[in-house]
Amino acid sequence: IKLNYCSNENEFNYRIKQDEICIMMIEDIERNNYCFTDGNGLVSKGLAKLIYEKLNNNQQKNVIVPSAYQIRIAGCKGLIIIDPQSTFDQFYIKIRPSMKKFECNDWSLDICGYSRATPSRLNNQFIWLLSDLGVSDNTFLRLQQRWFSKKPSRSNYSDDLLKNKIPLPVNECRYIYGCALESQLEEGQCFIRYQILNENGKSCSNPKFECVRGRVIVTKNPCPYAGDMLELWAVDLPELYHLNDVIIFSIRGERPDFNKIAGSDLDGDGYFVYWGQELRLKCQVNPLDYTPDAKQYQPTSISPEDVINYCLSTLTMTSSGEIYNLHAIIVDKNYENYKQRTCQPLAIELARMFSSSVDSGKTGYVIDKKRIQKIREKYGQKYPDFLGKDEKKSYQSVSIVGKLYRNALHYINGKTDKLEEIFAQLNINDNEEKLLPHDTSSAKNIIDQPDISCTSADKSIQLHPGSPLSETQNLISINVSLL
């Protein structure tokens, strides 16, 4: 099954000579049945520089060397980051056991991607989670209004518009690789040093870097459950200044912070990271336990026909698209009237099912299609309009995702008068909100729902910035907010 990794598209292929570099095996950092370096290795500064020169055909000599490369080599898959202990005269890669997928003697180094400054955008799943965690509808509408004011092309950006892929301020967010290595980072802390971009999201002629300090929101796609979005605390650590445009997670704690995000790892997963002021979480939901499904093994030798048949079978045994649509229906309808829509029991079941479906290509796990059919027969007769289904099979969603979708339709169809009316009402609502007393209903709602464990986002009573709250501290923070 893991041979399927070989079929991934690569940016660059470099055949290694035996005397050119050294390949070493180092141990993973493991604790409590979790791997804190899952899929993450190291590369020397000299080899990292050589790889980037090859990528650029030796055209750019004085360039900033990427801090991380996603690679395939000799049956290994993962992300290698620059080893702070190395020099530019050294040429090596340090592989960890978690990167080893199958036995292979092909020492061709495939580069599948590398770290770079990439601004991030919202999407429907991010919006669901942010909304569940206390971000107001008006906040999203203001971000959309700002985007429309820049007049994005109706034809070139129609897909982004309809899927609510709303850009965020370029120097307040990134889409970056996740990494881990030994450092002073405590549990709940992270390190981000990003390249400052111009207002068009492009690199400046004289690149400058800045360290993020304070609260950051971190998640990744797919993220069907509110607990898949974390609020960490970014700190400034000079010992990590050699790493740019990546997020460094702590190796301390009971469970890796990245694993709390939909059971993610560090083999090249891209993370949404936001540190601006407009999107502020008012609570947090405890993450799910995404224990991987047992892998299916073939005891006999594998023939080329076996590989072909397996790859073809994965096209039919996965049901990710259908599960995603059913999850969207359940979350949008909110049949059980939950404060956090994605925390409904059926939504959680579909979230787990979706995770298994996404990984089925690696594990061979077969999704229970009878269960999917049963859910579809009960709930899947009508789709929310933002899924773009046939009009006869759709209903008008009243959620924030539906509102944003219809605003995008108005923009694409040139209905500027309608949009002006909607956004004018937004300004009126903003003024009314300023006159209203503090709303404590959300905090009370957390106490009233025993099946959802939330923590306050107030750090004033935390032991150190970024540390999780205990049950006692959380109860104190909720009681204080109710006074």
Short mmCIF file of C-alpha atoms in Angstrom, two decimals:
data_model
loop_
_atom_site.label_atom_id
_atom_site.label_comp_id
_atom_site.label_asym_id
_atom_site.label_seq_id
_atom_site.Cartn_x
_atom_site.Cartn_y
_atom_site.Cartn_z
CA ILE A 1 0.00 0.00 0.00
CA LYS A 2 2.75 2.46 0.92
CA LEU A 3 4.25 2.00 -2.54
CA ASN A 4 1.53 4.42 -3.63
CA TYR A 5 3.71 7.21 -2.17
CA CYS A 6 6.03 6.79 -5.16
CA SER A 7 3.36 8.13 -7.52
CA ASN A 8 3.28 11.61 -5.97
CA GLU A 9 4.17 14.48 -8.26
CA ASN A 10 7.63 15.94 -7.61
CA GLU A 11 9.09 19.37 -8.30
CA PHE A 12 12.64 18.12 -8.66
CA ASN A 13 14.60 14.84 -8.93
CA TYR A 14 18.26 14.62 -7.97
CA ARG A 15 20.23 11.36 -8.12
CA ILE A 16 22.67 11.11 -5.26
CA LYS A 17 26.18 9.79 -5.74
CA GLN A 18 27.40 7.48 -3.00
CA ASP A 19 30.33 9.76 -2.13
CA GLU A 20 28.30 13.00 -2.40
CA ILE A 21 26.23 12.96 0.80
CA CYS A 22 25.74 10.92 3.94
CA ILE A 23 22.38 9.41 4.93
CA MET A 24 22.01 8.80 8.67
CA MET A 25 19.25 7.27 10.76
CA ILE A 26 18.34 9.05 14.02
CA GLU A 27 15.73 8.22 16.63
CA ASP A 28 12.23 9.69 16.83
CA ILE A 29 11.13 11.53 19.96
CA GLU A 30 8.33 9.37 21.38
CA ARG A 31 6.23 9.51 24.53
CA ASN A 32 2.80 8.23 25.66
CA ASN A 33 2.42 6.28 22.39
CA TYR A 34 2.78 9.52 20.42
CA CYS A 35 5.58 10.48 18.07
CA PHE A 36 6.58 14.14 18.53
CA THR A 37 8.76 14.12 15.36
CA ASP A 38 6.36 12.13 13.17
CA GLY A 39 7.67 12.35 9.59
CA ASN A 40 10.28 15.01 10.39
CA GLY A 41 14.02 14.67 9.67
CA LEU A 42 17.03 16.98 9.33
CA VAL A 43 19.24 18.25 6.52
CA SER A 44 22.62 19.98 6.70
CA LYS A 45 22.98 23.61 5.66
CA GLY A 46 25.37 22.67 2.87
CA LEU A 47 22.98 20.17 1.25
CA ALA A 48 19.96 22.46 1.72
CA LYS A 49 21.83 25.18 -0.18
CA LEU A 50 22.94 22.75 -2.91
CA ILE A 51 19.36 21.49 -3.43
CA TYR A 52 18.00 25.01 -3.82
CA GLU A 53 20.75 25.93 -6.27
CA LYS A 54 19.79 22.87 -8.34
CA LEU A 55 16.12 23.88 -8.17
CA ASN A 56 17.04 27.30 -9.58
CA ASN A 57 19.50 25.89 -12.16
CA ASN A 58 22.32 27.76 -10.41
CA GLN A 59 20.84 31.06 -11.64
CA GLN A 60 20.51 32.68 -8.21
CA LYS A 61 23.58 32.52 -5.99
CA ASN A 62 22.67 34.93 -3.20
CA VAL A 63 19.29 33.53 -2.26
CA ILE A 64 17.70 32.71 1.07
CA VAL A 65 17.86 28.94 1.41
CA PRO A 66 14.49 27.34 2.27
CA SER A 67 14.29 26.01 5.82
CA ALA A 68 12.42 22.82 4.90
CA TYR A 69 12.02 20.39 2.01
CA GLN A 70 9.38 17.73 1.52
CA ILE A 71 11.21 14.70 0.15
CA ARG A 72 11.00 11.10 -1.05
CA ILE A 73 14.16 8.96 -0.89
CA ALA A 74 14.82 5.19 -0.61
CA GLY A 75 11.29 4.36 0.56
CA CYS A 76 11.23 7.28 3.01
CA LYS A 77 8.73 10.15 2.96
CA GLY A 78 8.68 13.30 5.05
CA LEU A 79 9.93 16.78 5.73
CA ILE A 80 13.58 17.61 6.39
CA ILE A 81 14.44 20.88 8.13
CA ILE A 82 17.82 22.57 8.46
CA ASP A 83 19.88 21.14 11.31
CA PRO A 84 21.05 24.05 13.52
CA GLN A 85 24.18 22.06 14.45
CA SER A 86 25.35 21.74 10.82
CA THR A 87 27.60 23.88 8.61
CA PHE A 88 27.67 24.79 4.93
CA ASP A 89 30.59 22.39 4.48
CA GLN A 90 28.48 19.40 5.50
CA PHE A 91 26.21 17.39 3.19
CA TYR A 92 23.87 14.97 4.95
CA ILE A 93 20.27 13.96 5.60
CA LYS A 94 19.10 12.53 8.92
CA ILE A 95 16.15 10.16 8.52
CA ARG A 96 13.87 9.07 11.36
CA PRO A 97 12.04 5.70 11.58
CA SER A 98 8.66 7.48 11.26
CA MET A 99 9.71 8.54 7.75
CA LYS A 100 10.38 4.97 6.56
CA LYS A 101 7.45 3.60 4.53
CA PHE A 102 8.94 0.60 2.70
CA GLU A 103 12.27 -0.97 1.78
CA CYS A 104 13.90 0.50 -1.33
CA ASN A 105 17.43 1.03 -2.64
CA ASP A 106 16.59 3.84 -5.04
CA TRP A 107 18.70 6.75 -3.77
CA SER A 108 17.16 9.28 -6.09
CA LEU A 109 16.17 12.33 -4.03
CA ASP A 110 12.73 13.63 -4.99
CA ILE A 111 11.83 17.15 -3.87
CA CYS A 112 8.04 17.48 -3.61
CA GLY A 113 8.01 20.99 -2.17
CA TYR A 114 9.89 23.46 -0.02
CA SER A 115 9.10 26.17 2.53
CA ARG A 116 8.22 29.59 1.20
CA ALA A 117 6.23 32.68 2.17
CA THR A 118 2.63 31.85 1.26
CA PRO A 119 -0.26 34.01 2.56
CA SER A 120 -3.34 32.09 3.59
CA ARG A 121 -7.08 32.40 3.03
CA LEU A 122 -10.25 31.38 4.75
CA ASN A 123 -12.46 28.59 3.44
CA ASN A 124 -15.78 27.05 4.47
CA GLN A 125 -14.30 24.64 7.03
CA PHE A 126 -12.15 27.32 8.65
CA ILE A 127 -15.19 29.60 8.84
CA TRP A 128 -17.29 26.87 10.51
CA LEU A 129 -14.63 26.34 13.17
CA LEU A 130 -13.97 30.02 13.80
CA SER A 131 -17.71 30.61 14.09
CA ASP A 132 -18.04 27.71 16.55
CA LEU A 133 -15.26 29.21 18.65
CA GLY A 134 -16.84 32.63 18.97
CA VAL A 135 -15.93 34.73 15.90
CA SER A 136 -18.99 36.80 14.93
CA ASP A 137 -20.74 36.70 11.54
CA ASN A 138 -20.04 40.41 11.10
CA THR A 139 -16.30 39.75 11.24
CA PHE A 140 -16.48 37.45 8.22
CA LEU A 141 -18.76 39.84 6.37
CA ARG A 142 -16.31 42.70 6.92
CA LEU A 143 -13.45 40.59 5.56
CA GLN A 144 -15.55 39.74 2.50
CA GLN A 145 -16.52 43.38 2.01
CA ARG A 146 -12.84 44.37 2.09
CA TRP A 147 -12.04 41.72 -0.52
CA PHE A 148 -14.85 42.87 -2.82
CA SER A 149 -13.60 46.45 -2.52
CA LYS A 150 -10.36 45.32 -4.21
CA LYS A 151 -12.48 44.15 -7.17
CA PRO A 152 -11.21 40.60 -7.70
CA SER A 153 -11.88 39.31 -11.23
CA ARG A 154 -15.34 37.74 -11.45
CA SER A 155 -14.16 35.23 -14.04
CA ASN A 156 -10.68 34.35 -12.73
CA TYR A 157 -11.76 34.12 -9.09
CA SER A 158 -15.28 32.72 -9.40
CA ASP A 159 -14.35 29.41 -7.74
CA ASP A 160 -12.57 31.16 -4.86
CA LEU A 161 -15.49 33.57 -4.45
CA LEU A 162 -18.10 30.82 -4.28
CA LYS A 163 -16.05 28.68 -1.88
CA ASN A 164 -15.49 31.66 0.44
CA LYS A 165 -11.70 31.56 0.00
CA ILE A 166 -11.38 35.03 1.47
CA PRO A 167 -7.81 36.40 1.58
CA LEU A 168 -6.47 37.61 4.91
CA PRO A 169 -3.94 40.46 5.41
CA VAL A 170 -0.70 39.13 3.90
CA ASN A 171 1.48 39.73 6.98
CA GLU A 172 -1.02 38.34 9.48
CA CYS A 173 -1.20 34.76 8.22
CA ARG A 174 0.67 31.99 6.45
CA TYR A 175 0.17 28.56 4.92
CA ILE A 176 3.33 26.79 6.07
CA TYR A 177 4.90 23.41 6.84
CA GLY A 178 4.87 22.12 10.41
CA CYS A 179 8.12 20.93 12.05
CA ALA A 180 9.53 19.90 15.42
CA LEU A 181 12.99 19.70 16.93
CA GLU A 182 14.59 19.93 20.35
CA SER A 183 14.26 23.48 21.68
CA GLN A 184 13.12 25.50 24.69
CA LEU A 185 9.51 25.56 23.46
CA GLU A 186 7.01 24.46 26.11
CA GLU A 187 3.72 22.66 25.47
CA GLY A 188 1.26 25.07 23.87
CA GLN A 189 4.03 27.27 22.48
CA CYS A 190 5.32 27.55 18.92
CA PHE A 191 7.88 29.50 16.91
CA ILE A 192 7.15 31.35 13.64
CA ARG A 193 9.63 33.61 11.84
CA TYR A 194 8.07 34.85 8.61
CA GLN A 195 9.25 36.84 5.62
CA ILE A 196 7.53 40.22 5.36
CA LEU A 197 5.68 40.56 2.04
CA ASN A 198 4.46 43.63 0.19
CA GLU A 199 0.76 44.48 -0.03
CA ASN A 200 0.42 42.28 -3.15
CA GLY A 201 1.74 39.24 -1.29
CA LYS A 202 5.10 39.26 -3.11
CA SER A 203 8.63 39.09 -1.71
CA CYS A 204 10.48 42.40 -1.31
CA SER A 205 13.75 43.01 -3.13
CA ASN A 206 15.54 43.14 0.22
CA PRO A 207 13.84 40.37 2.26
CA LYS A 208 13.19 41.05 5.94
CA PHE A 209 11.92 38.68 8.62
CA GLU A 210 9.81 39.12 11.73
CA CYS A 211 9.05 36.80 14.66
CA VAL A 212 5.43 36.33 15.69
CA ARG A 213 4.78 37.00 19.38
CA GLY A 214 1.52 36.21 21.15
CA ARG A 215 -1.64 34.31 20.29
CA VAL A 216 -1.82 32.37 17.03
CA ILE A 217 -4.63 30.29 15.55
CA VAL A 218 -3.45 27.04 13.98
CA THR A 219 -5.36 24.43 11.96
CA LYS A 220 -5.16 22.56 8.66
CA ASN A 221 -7.37 21.03 6.01
CA PRO A 222 -9.42 18.97 6.45
CA CYS A 223 -10.72 20.25 9.81
CA PRO A 224 -14.33 19.11 10.33
CA TYR A 225 -14.42 19.51 14.14
CA ALA A 226 -14.01 22.60 16.35
CA GLY A 227 -11.28 20.87 18.35
CA ASP A 228 -9.18 20.74 15.15
CA MET A 229 -8.40 24.44 15.62
CA LEU A 230 -5.87 25.35 18.30
CA GLU A 231 -4.83 28.61 19.88
CA LEU A 232 -1.10 28.46 20.64
CA TRP A 233 1.34 31.06 21.95
CA ALA A 234 4.15 32.13 19.63
CA VAL A 235 7.43 33.01 21.33
CA ASP A 236 10.69 34.59 20.14
CA LEU A 237 13.60 32.12 20.38
CA PRO A 238 16.92 33.26 18.85
CA GLU A 239 18.09 29.61 18.78
CA LEU A 240 15.52 29.01 16.01
CA TYR A 241 16.27 32.07 13.87
CA HIS A 242 17.70 29.85 11.13
CA LEU A 243 14.17 28.53 10.41
CA ASN A 244 11.92 30.79 8.32
CA ASP A 245 8.36 30.40 6.99
CA VAL A 246 7.63 27.22 8.96
CA ILE A 247 5.88 26.64 12.28
CA ILE A 248 7.95 24.86 14.93
CA PHE A 249 5.91 22.84 17.43
CA SER A 250 7.05 21.89 20.92
CA ILE A 251 8.26 18.36 21.67
CA ARG A 252 7.02 18.65 25.27
CA GLY A 253 3.68 17.69 26.78
CA GLU A 254 1.45 14.64 26.95
CA ARG A 255 0.41 14.81 23.30
CA PRO A 256 1.95 16.68 20.33
CA ASP A 257 0.10 19.90 19.59
CA PHE A 258 0.10 19.14 15.85
CA ASN A 259 -1.54 15.75 16.51
CA LYS A 260 -4.44 17.53 18.22
CA ILE A 261 -5.22 19.13 14.86
CA ALA A 262 -7.19 16.38 13.12
CA GLY A 263 -4.50 13.82 14.00
CA SER A 264 -1.90 15.55 11.81
CA ASP A 265 1.79 14.76 11.44
CA LEU A 266 4.93 16.51 10.20
CA ASP A 267 5.67 14.69 6.95
CA GLY A 268 4.75 17.71 4.83
CA ASP A 269 1.35 18.77 6.15
CA GLY A 270 0.60 22.44 5.48
CA TYR A 271 -0.84 24.44 8.38
CA PHE A 272 -3.06 27.53 8.39
CA VAL A 273 -1.53 30.00 10.86
CA TYR A 274 -3.09 33.37 11.76
CA TRP A 275 -1.83 35.95 14.26
CA GLY A 276 -3.91 39.04 13.41
CA GLN A 277 -6.42 40.77 15.67
CA GLU A 278 -9.70 40.42 13.75
CA LEU A 279 -10.20 36.69 14.29
CA ARG A 280 -10.18 36.12 18.05
CA LEU A 281 -11.35 32.88 19.65
CA LYS A 282 -13.61 33.14 22.70
CA CYS A 283 -13.34 29.48 23.70
CA GLN A 284 -11.57 26.28 22.73
CA VAL A 285 -12.87 22.72 22.31
CA ASN A 286 -10.84 19.71 23.39
CA PRO A 287 -9.42 17.77 20.41
CA LEU A 288 -10.65 14.37 19.34
CA ASP A 289 -8.56 11.24 19.64
CA TYR A 290 -7.74 10.45 16.02
CA THR A 291 -6.20 7.03 16.59
CA PRO A 292 -5.11 5.75 13.14
CA ASP A 293 -6.99 2.80 11.68
CA ALA A 294 -5.10 -0.48 11.62
CA LYS A 295 -3.12 -0.88 8.41
CA GLN A 296 -3.98 -3.71 6.04
CA TYR A 297 -0.93 -5.75 5.02
CA GLN A 298 -0.38 -8.19 2.17
CA PRO A 299 1.78 -11.07 3.48
CA THR A 300 3.06 -12.22 0.08
CA SER A 301 5.33 -10.43 -2.37
CA ILE A 302 3.77 -7.53 -4.29
CA SER A 303 3.64 -7.64 -8.08
CA PRO A 304 3.18 -4.66 -10.44
CA GLU A 305 -0.37 -5.91 -11.07
CA ASP A 306 -1.07 -5.76 -7.31
CA VAL A 307 0.02 -2.12 -7.20
CA ILE A 308 -2.14 -1.23 -10.21
CA ASN A 309 -5.19 -3.05 -8.83
CA TYR A 310 -4.78 -1.40 -5.43
CA CYS A 311 -4.48 2.09 -6.86
CA LEU A 312 -7.62 1.49 -8.92
CA SER A 313 -9.52 0.09 -5.92
CA THR A 314 -8.77 3.18 -3.82
CA LEU A 315 -10.74 5.22 -6.34
CA THR A 316 -13.91 3.34 -5.40
CA MET A 317 -13.41 2.48 -1.73
CA THR A 318 -13.03 6.07 -0.52
CA SER A 319 -16.11 8.22 0.04
CA SER A 320 -14.51 11.50 1.11
CA GLY A 321 -16.67 13.70 -1.12
CA GLU A 322 -19.95 12.20 0.01
CA ILE A 323 -18.93 12.26 3.68
CA TYR A 324 -17.89 15.92 3.32
CA ASN A 325 -21.30 16.81 1.85
CA LEU A 326 -23.19 14.94 4.58
CA HIS A 327 -21.07 16.63 7.23
CA ALA A 328 -21.85 20.03 5.66
CA ILE A 329 -25.59 19.26 5.80
CA ILE A 330 -25.50 18.21 9.47
CA VAL A 331 -23.39 21.20 10.52
CA ASP A 332 -25.45 23.67 8.49
CA LYS A 333 -28.86 22.39 9.61
CA ASN A 334 -27.72 21.97 13.23
CA TYR A 335 -30.61 19.63 13.97
CA GLU A 336 -29.70 19.33 17.66
CA ASN A 337 -29.30 23.10 18.13
CA TYR A 338 -25.74 22.94 19.44
CA LYS A 339 -23.85 26.15 20.23
CA GLN A 340 -20.84 24.59 18.48
CA ARG A 341 -22.36 23.17 15.28
CA THR A 342 -19.43 20.86 14.53
CA CYS A 343 -19.77 19.25 17.99
CA GLN A 344 -23.06 17.49 17.28
CA PRO A 345 -22.62 13.71 17.82
CA LEU A 346 -23.45 12.90 14.19
CA ALA A 347 -21.08 15.62 12.97
CA ILE A 348 -18.32 14.10 15.13
CA GLU A 349 -19.06 10.62 13.75
CA LEU A 350 -18.77 11.97 10.20
CA ALA A 351 -15.57 13.83 11.14
CA ARG A 352 -13.97 10.57 12.28
CA MET A 353 -15.31 8.81 9.18
CA PHE A 354 -13.88 11.54 6.95
CA SER A 355 -10.46 11.19 8.59
CA SER A 356 -10.51 7.43 7.96
CA SER A 357 -11.59 7.97 4.37
CA VAL A 358 -8.79 10.46 3.67
CA ASP A 359 -6.20 8.02 5.08
CA SER A 360 -7.69 4.91 3.45
CA GLY A 361 -5.17 5.15 0.61
CA LYS A 362 -2.41 4.59 3.19
CA THR A 363 -4.15 2.19 5.58
CA GLY A 364 -6.36 0.16 3.24
CA TYR A 365 -9.26 0.78 5.66
CA VAL A 366 -12.65 0.28 4.00
CA ILE A 367 -15.36 2.80 4.91
CA ASP A 368 -18.74 1.47 6.09
CA LYS A 369 -20.81 2.47 3.08
CA LYS A 370 -24.01 1.07 4.59
CA ARG A 371 -23.72 3.58 7.42
CA ILE A 372 -23.12 6.38 4.92
CA GLN A 373 -26.17 5.30 2.94
CA LYS A 374 -28.31 5.28 6.10
CA ILE A 375 -27.25 8.83 6.98
CA ARG A 376 -27.80 9.97 3.38
CA GLU A 377 -31.32 8.51 3.27
CA LYS A 378 -32.28 10.33 6.48
CA TYR A 379 -30.52 13.69 5.99
CA GLY A 380 -29.17 13.94 2.47
CA GLN A 381 -32.29 14.73 0.44
CA LYS A 382 -31.54 18.47 0.28
CA TYR A 383 -28.18 20.24 0.19
CA PRO A 384 -27.26 23.72 1.46
CA ASP A 385 -26.98 26.11 -1.48
CA PHE A 386 -23.28 26.81 -0.90
CA LEU A 387 -22.43 23.26 -2.07
CA GLY A 388 -23.48 24.33 -5.56
CA LYS A 389 -25.84 21.42 -6.24
CA ASP A 390 -28.85 21.49 -8.54
CA GLU A 391 -31.31 24.17 -7.43
CA LYS A 392 -34.14 21.64 -7.03
CA LYS A 393 -32.02 19.65 -4.57
CA SER A 394 -30.86 22.68 -2.59
CA TYR A 395 -32.16 24.89 0.20
CA GLN A 396 -31.09 28.38 1.22
CA SER A 397 -28.63 28.12 4.10
CA VAL A 398 -29.14 30.66 6.89
CA SER A 399 -25.65 30.08 8.31
CA ILE A 400 -22.74 32.48 7.87
CA VAL A 401 -21.31 30.19 5.15
CA GLY A 402 -24.59 30.48 3.24
CA LYS A 403 -24.70 34.27 3.66
CA LEU A 404 -21.15 34.64 2.33
CA TYR A 405 -21.92 32.33 -0.58
CA ARG A 406 -24.95 34.37 -1.68
CA ASN A 407 -22.98 37.59 -1.35
CA ALA A 408 -20.40 36.05 -3.68
CA LEU A 409 -23.19 35.21 -6.16
CA HIS A 410 -24.37 38.83 -6.04
CA TYR A 411 -20.80 39.99 -6.72
CA ILE A 412 -20.29 37.59 -9.64
CA ASN A 413 -23.65 38.59 -11.14
CA GLY A 414 -22.85 42.30 -10.76
CA LYS A 415 -25.62 43.02 -8.25
CA THR A 416 -23.73 45.83 -6.55
CA ASP A 417 -26.91 47.53 -5.26
CA LYS A 418 -27.85 44.40 -3.32
CA LEU A 419 -24.36 44.13 -1.83
CA GLU A 420 -24.35 47.80 -0.82
CA GLU A 421 -27.62 47.23 1.00
CA ILE A 422 -26.24 44.18 2.83
CA PHE A 423 -22.99 45.87 3.84
CA ALA A 424 -24.81 49.06 4.90
CA GLN A 425 -26.85 46.94 7.32
CA LEU A 426 -23.57 45.45 8.53
CA ASN A 427 -22.37 48.90 9.62
CA ILE A 428 -25.66 49.51 11.44
CA ASN A 429 -25.28 46.17 13.26
CA ASP A 430 -21.73 47.08 14.25
CA ASN A 431 -22.93 50.29 15.90
CA GLU A 432 -25.73 48.45 17.71
CA GLU A 433 -23.29 45.84 19.04
CA LYS A 434 -21.18 48.56 20.64
CA LEU A 435 -24.23 49.75 22.62
CA LEU A 436 -25.22 46.27 23.86
CA PRO A 437 -24.09 44.95 27.27
CA HIS A 438 -21.58 42.07 27.37
CA ASP A 439 -23.24 38.85 26.20
CA THR A 440 -22.60 35.92 28.54
CA SER A 441 -24.80 33.39 26.77
CA SER A 442 -21.88 31.60 25.09
CA ALA A 443 -20.04 31.03 28.37
CA LYS A 444 -23.21 29.75 30.03
CA ASN A 445 -23.86 27.50 27.05
CA ILE A 446 -20.50 25.81 27.58
CA ILE A 447 -21.45 24.86 31.14
CA ASP A 448 -24.86 23.57 30.00
CA GLN A 449 -23.35 21.15 27.49
CA PRO A 450 -21.55 18.40 29.42
CA ASP A 451 -20.50 16.52 26.26
CA ILE A 452 -18.40 19.45 25.02
CA SER A 453 -15.24 20.38 26.89
CA CYS A 454 -14.22 23.99 26.23
CA THR A 455 -11.53 26.20 27.69
CA SER A 456 -11.56 29.95 27.94
CA ALA A 457 -9.21 31.88 25.69
CA ASP A 458 -8.25 34.25 28.52
CA LYS A 459 -4.54 33.77 29.32
CA SER A 460 -4.52 35.93 32.44
CA ILE A 461 -4.79 32.87 34.71
CA GLN A 462 -2.54 30.54 32.72
CA LEU A 463 0.66 29.22 34.28
CA HIS A 464 2.66 30.47 31.29
CA PRO A 465 1.62 31.97 27.94
CA GLY A 466 0.20 29.26 25.73
CA SER A 467 -0.27 26.63 28.44
CA PRO A 468 -3.63 24.79 28.49
CA LEU A 469 -6.10 25.55 31.25
CA SER A 470 -6.93 22.97 33.89
CA GLU A 471 -10.56 22.16 34.68
CA THR A 472 -10.38 24.34 37.79
CA GLN A 473 -8.85 27.29 35.94
CA ASN A 474 -11.42 26.92 33.18
CA LEU A 475 -14.31 26.94 35.66
CA ILE A 476 -12.88 30.07 37.30
CA SER A 477 -12.62 31.87 33.95
CA ILE A 478 -16.20 30.98 33.02
CA ASN A 479 -17.55 32.09 36.39
CA VAL A 480 -15.67 35.38 36.16
CA SER A 481 -17.11 36.09 32.73
CA LEU A 482 -20.62 35.56 34.07
CA LEU A 483 -20.26 38.19 36.78
#
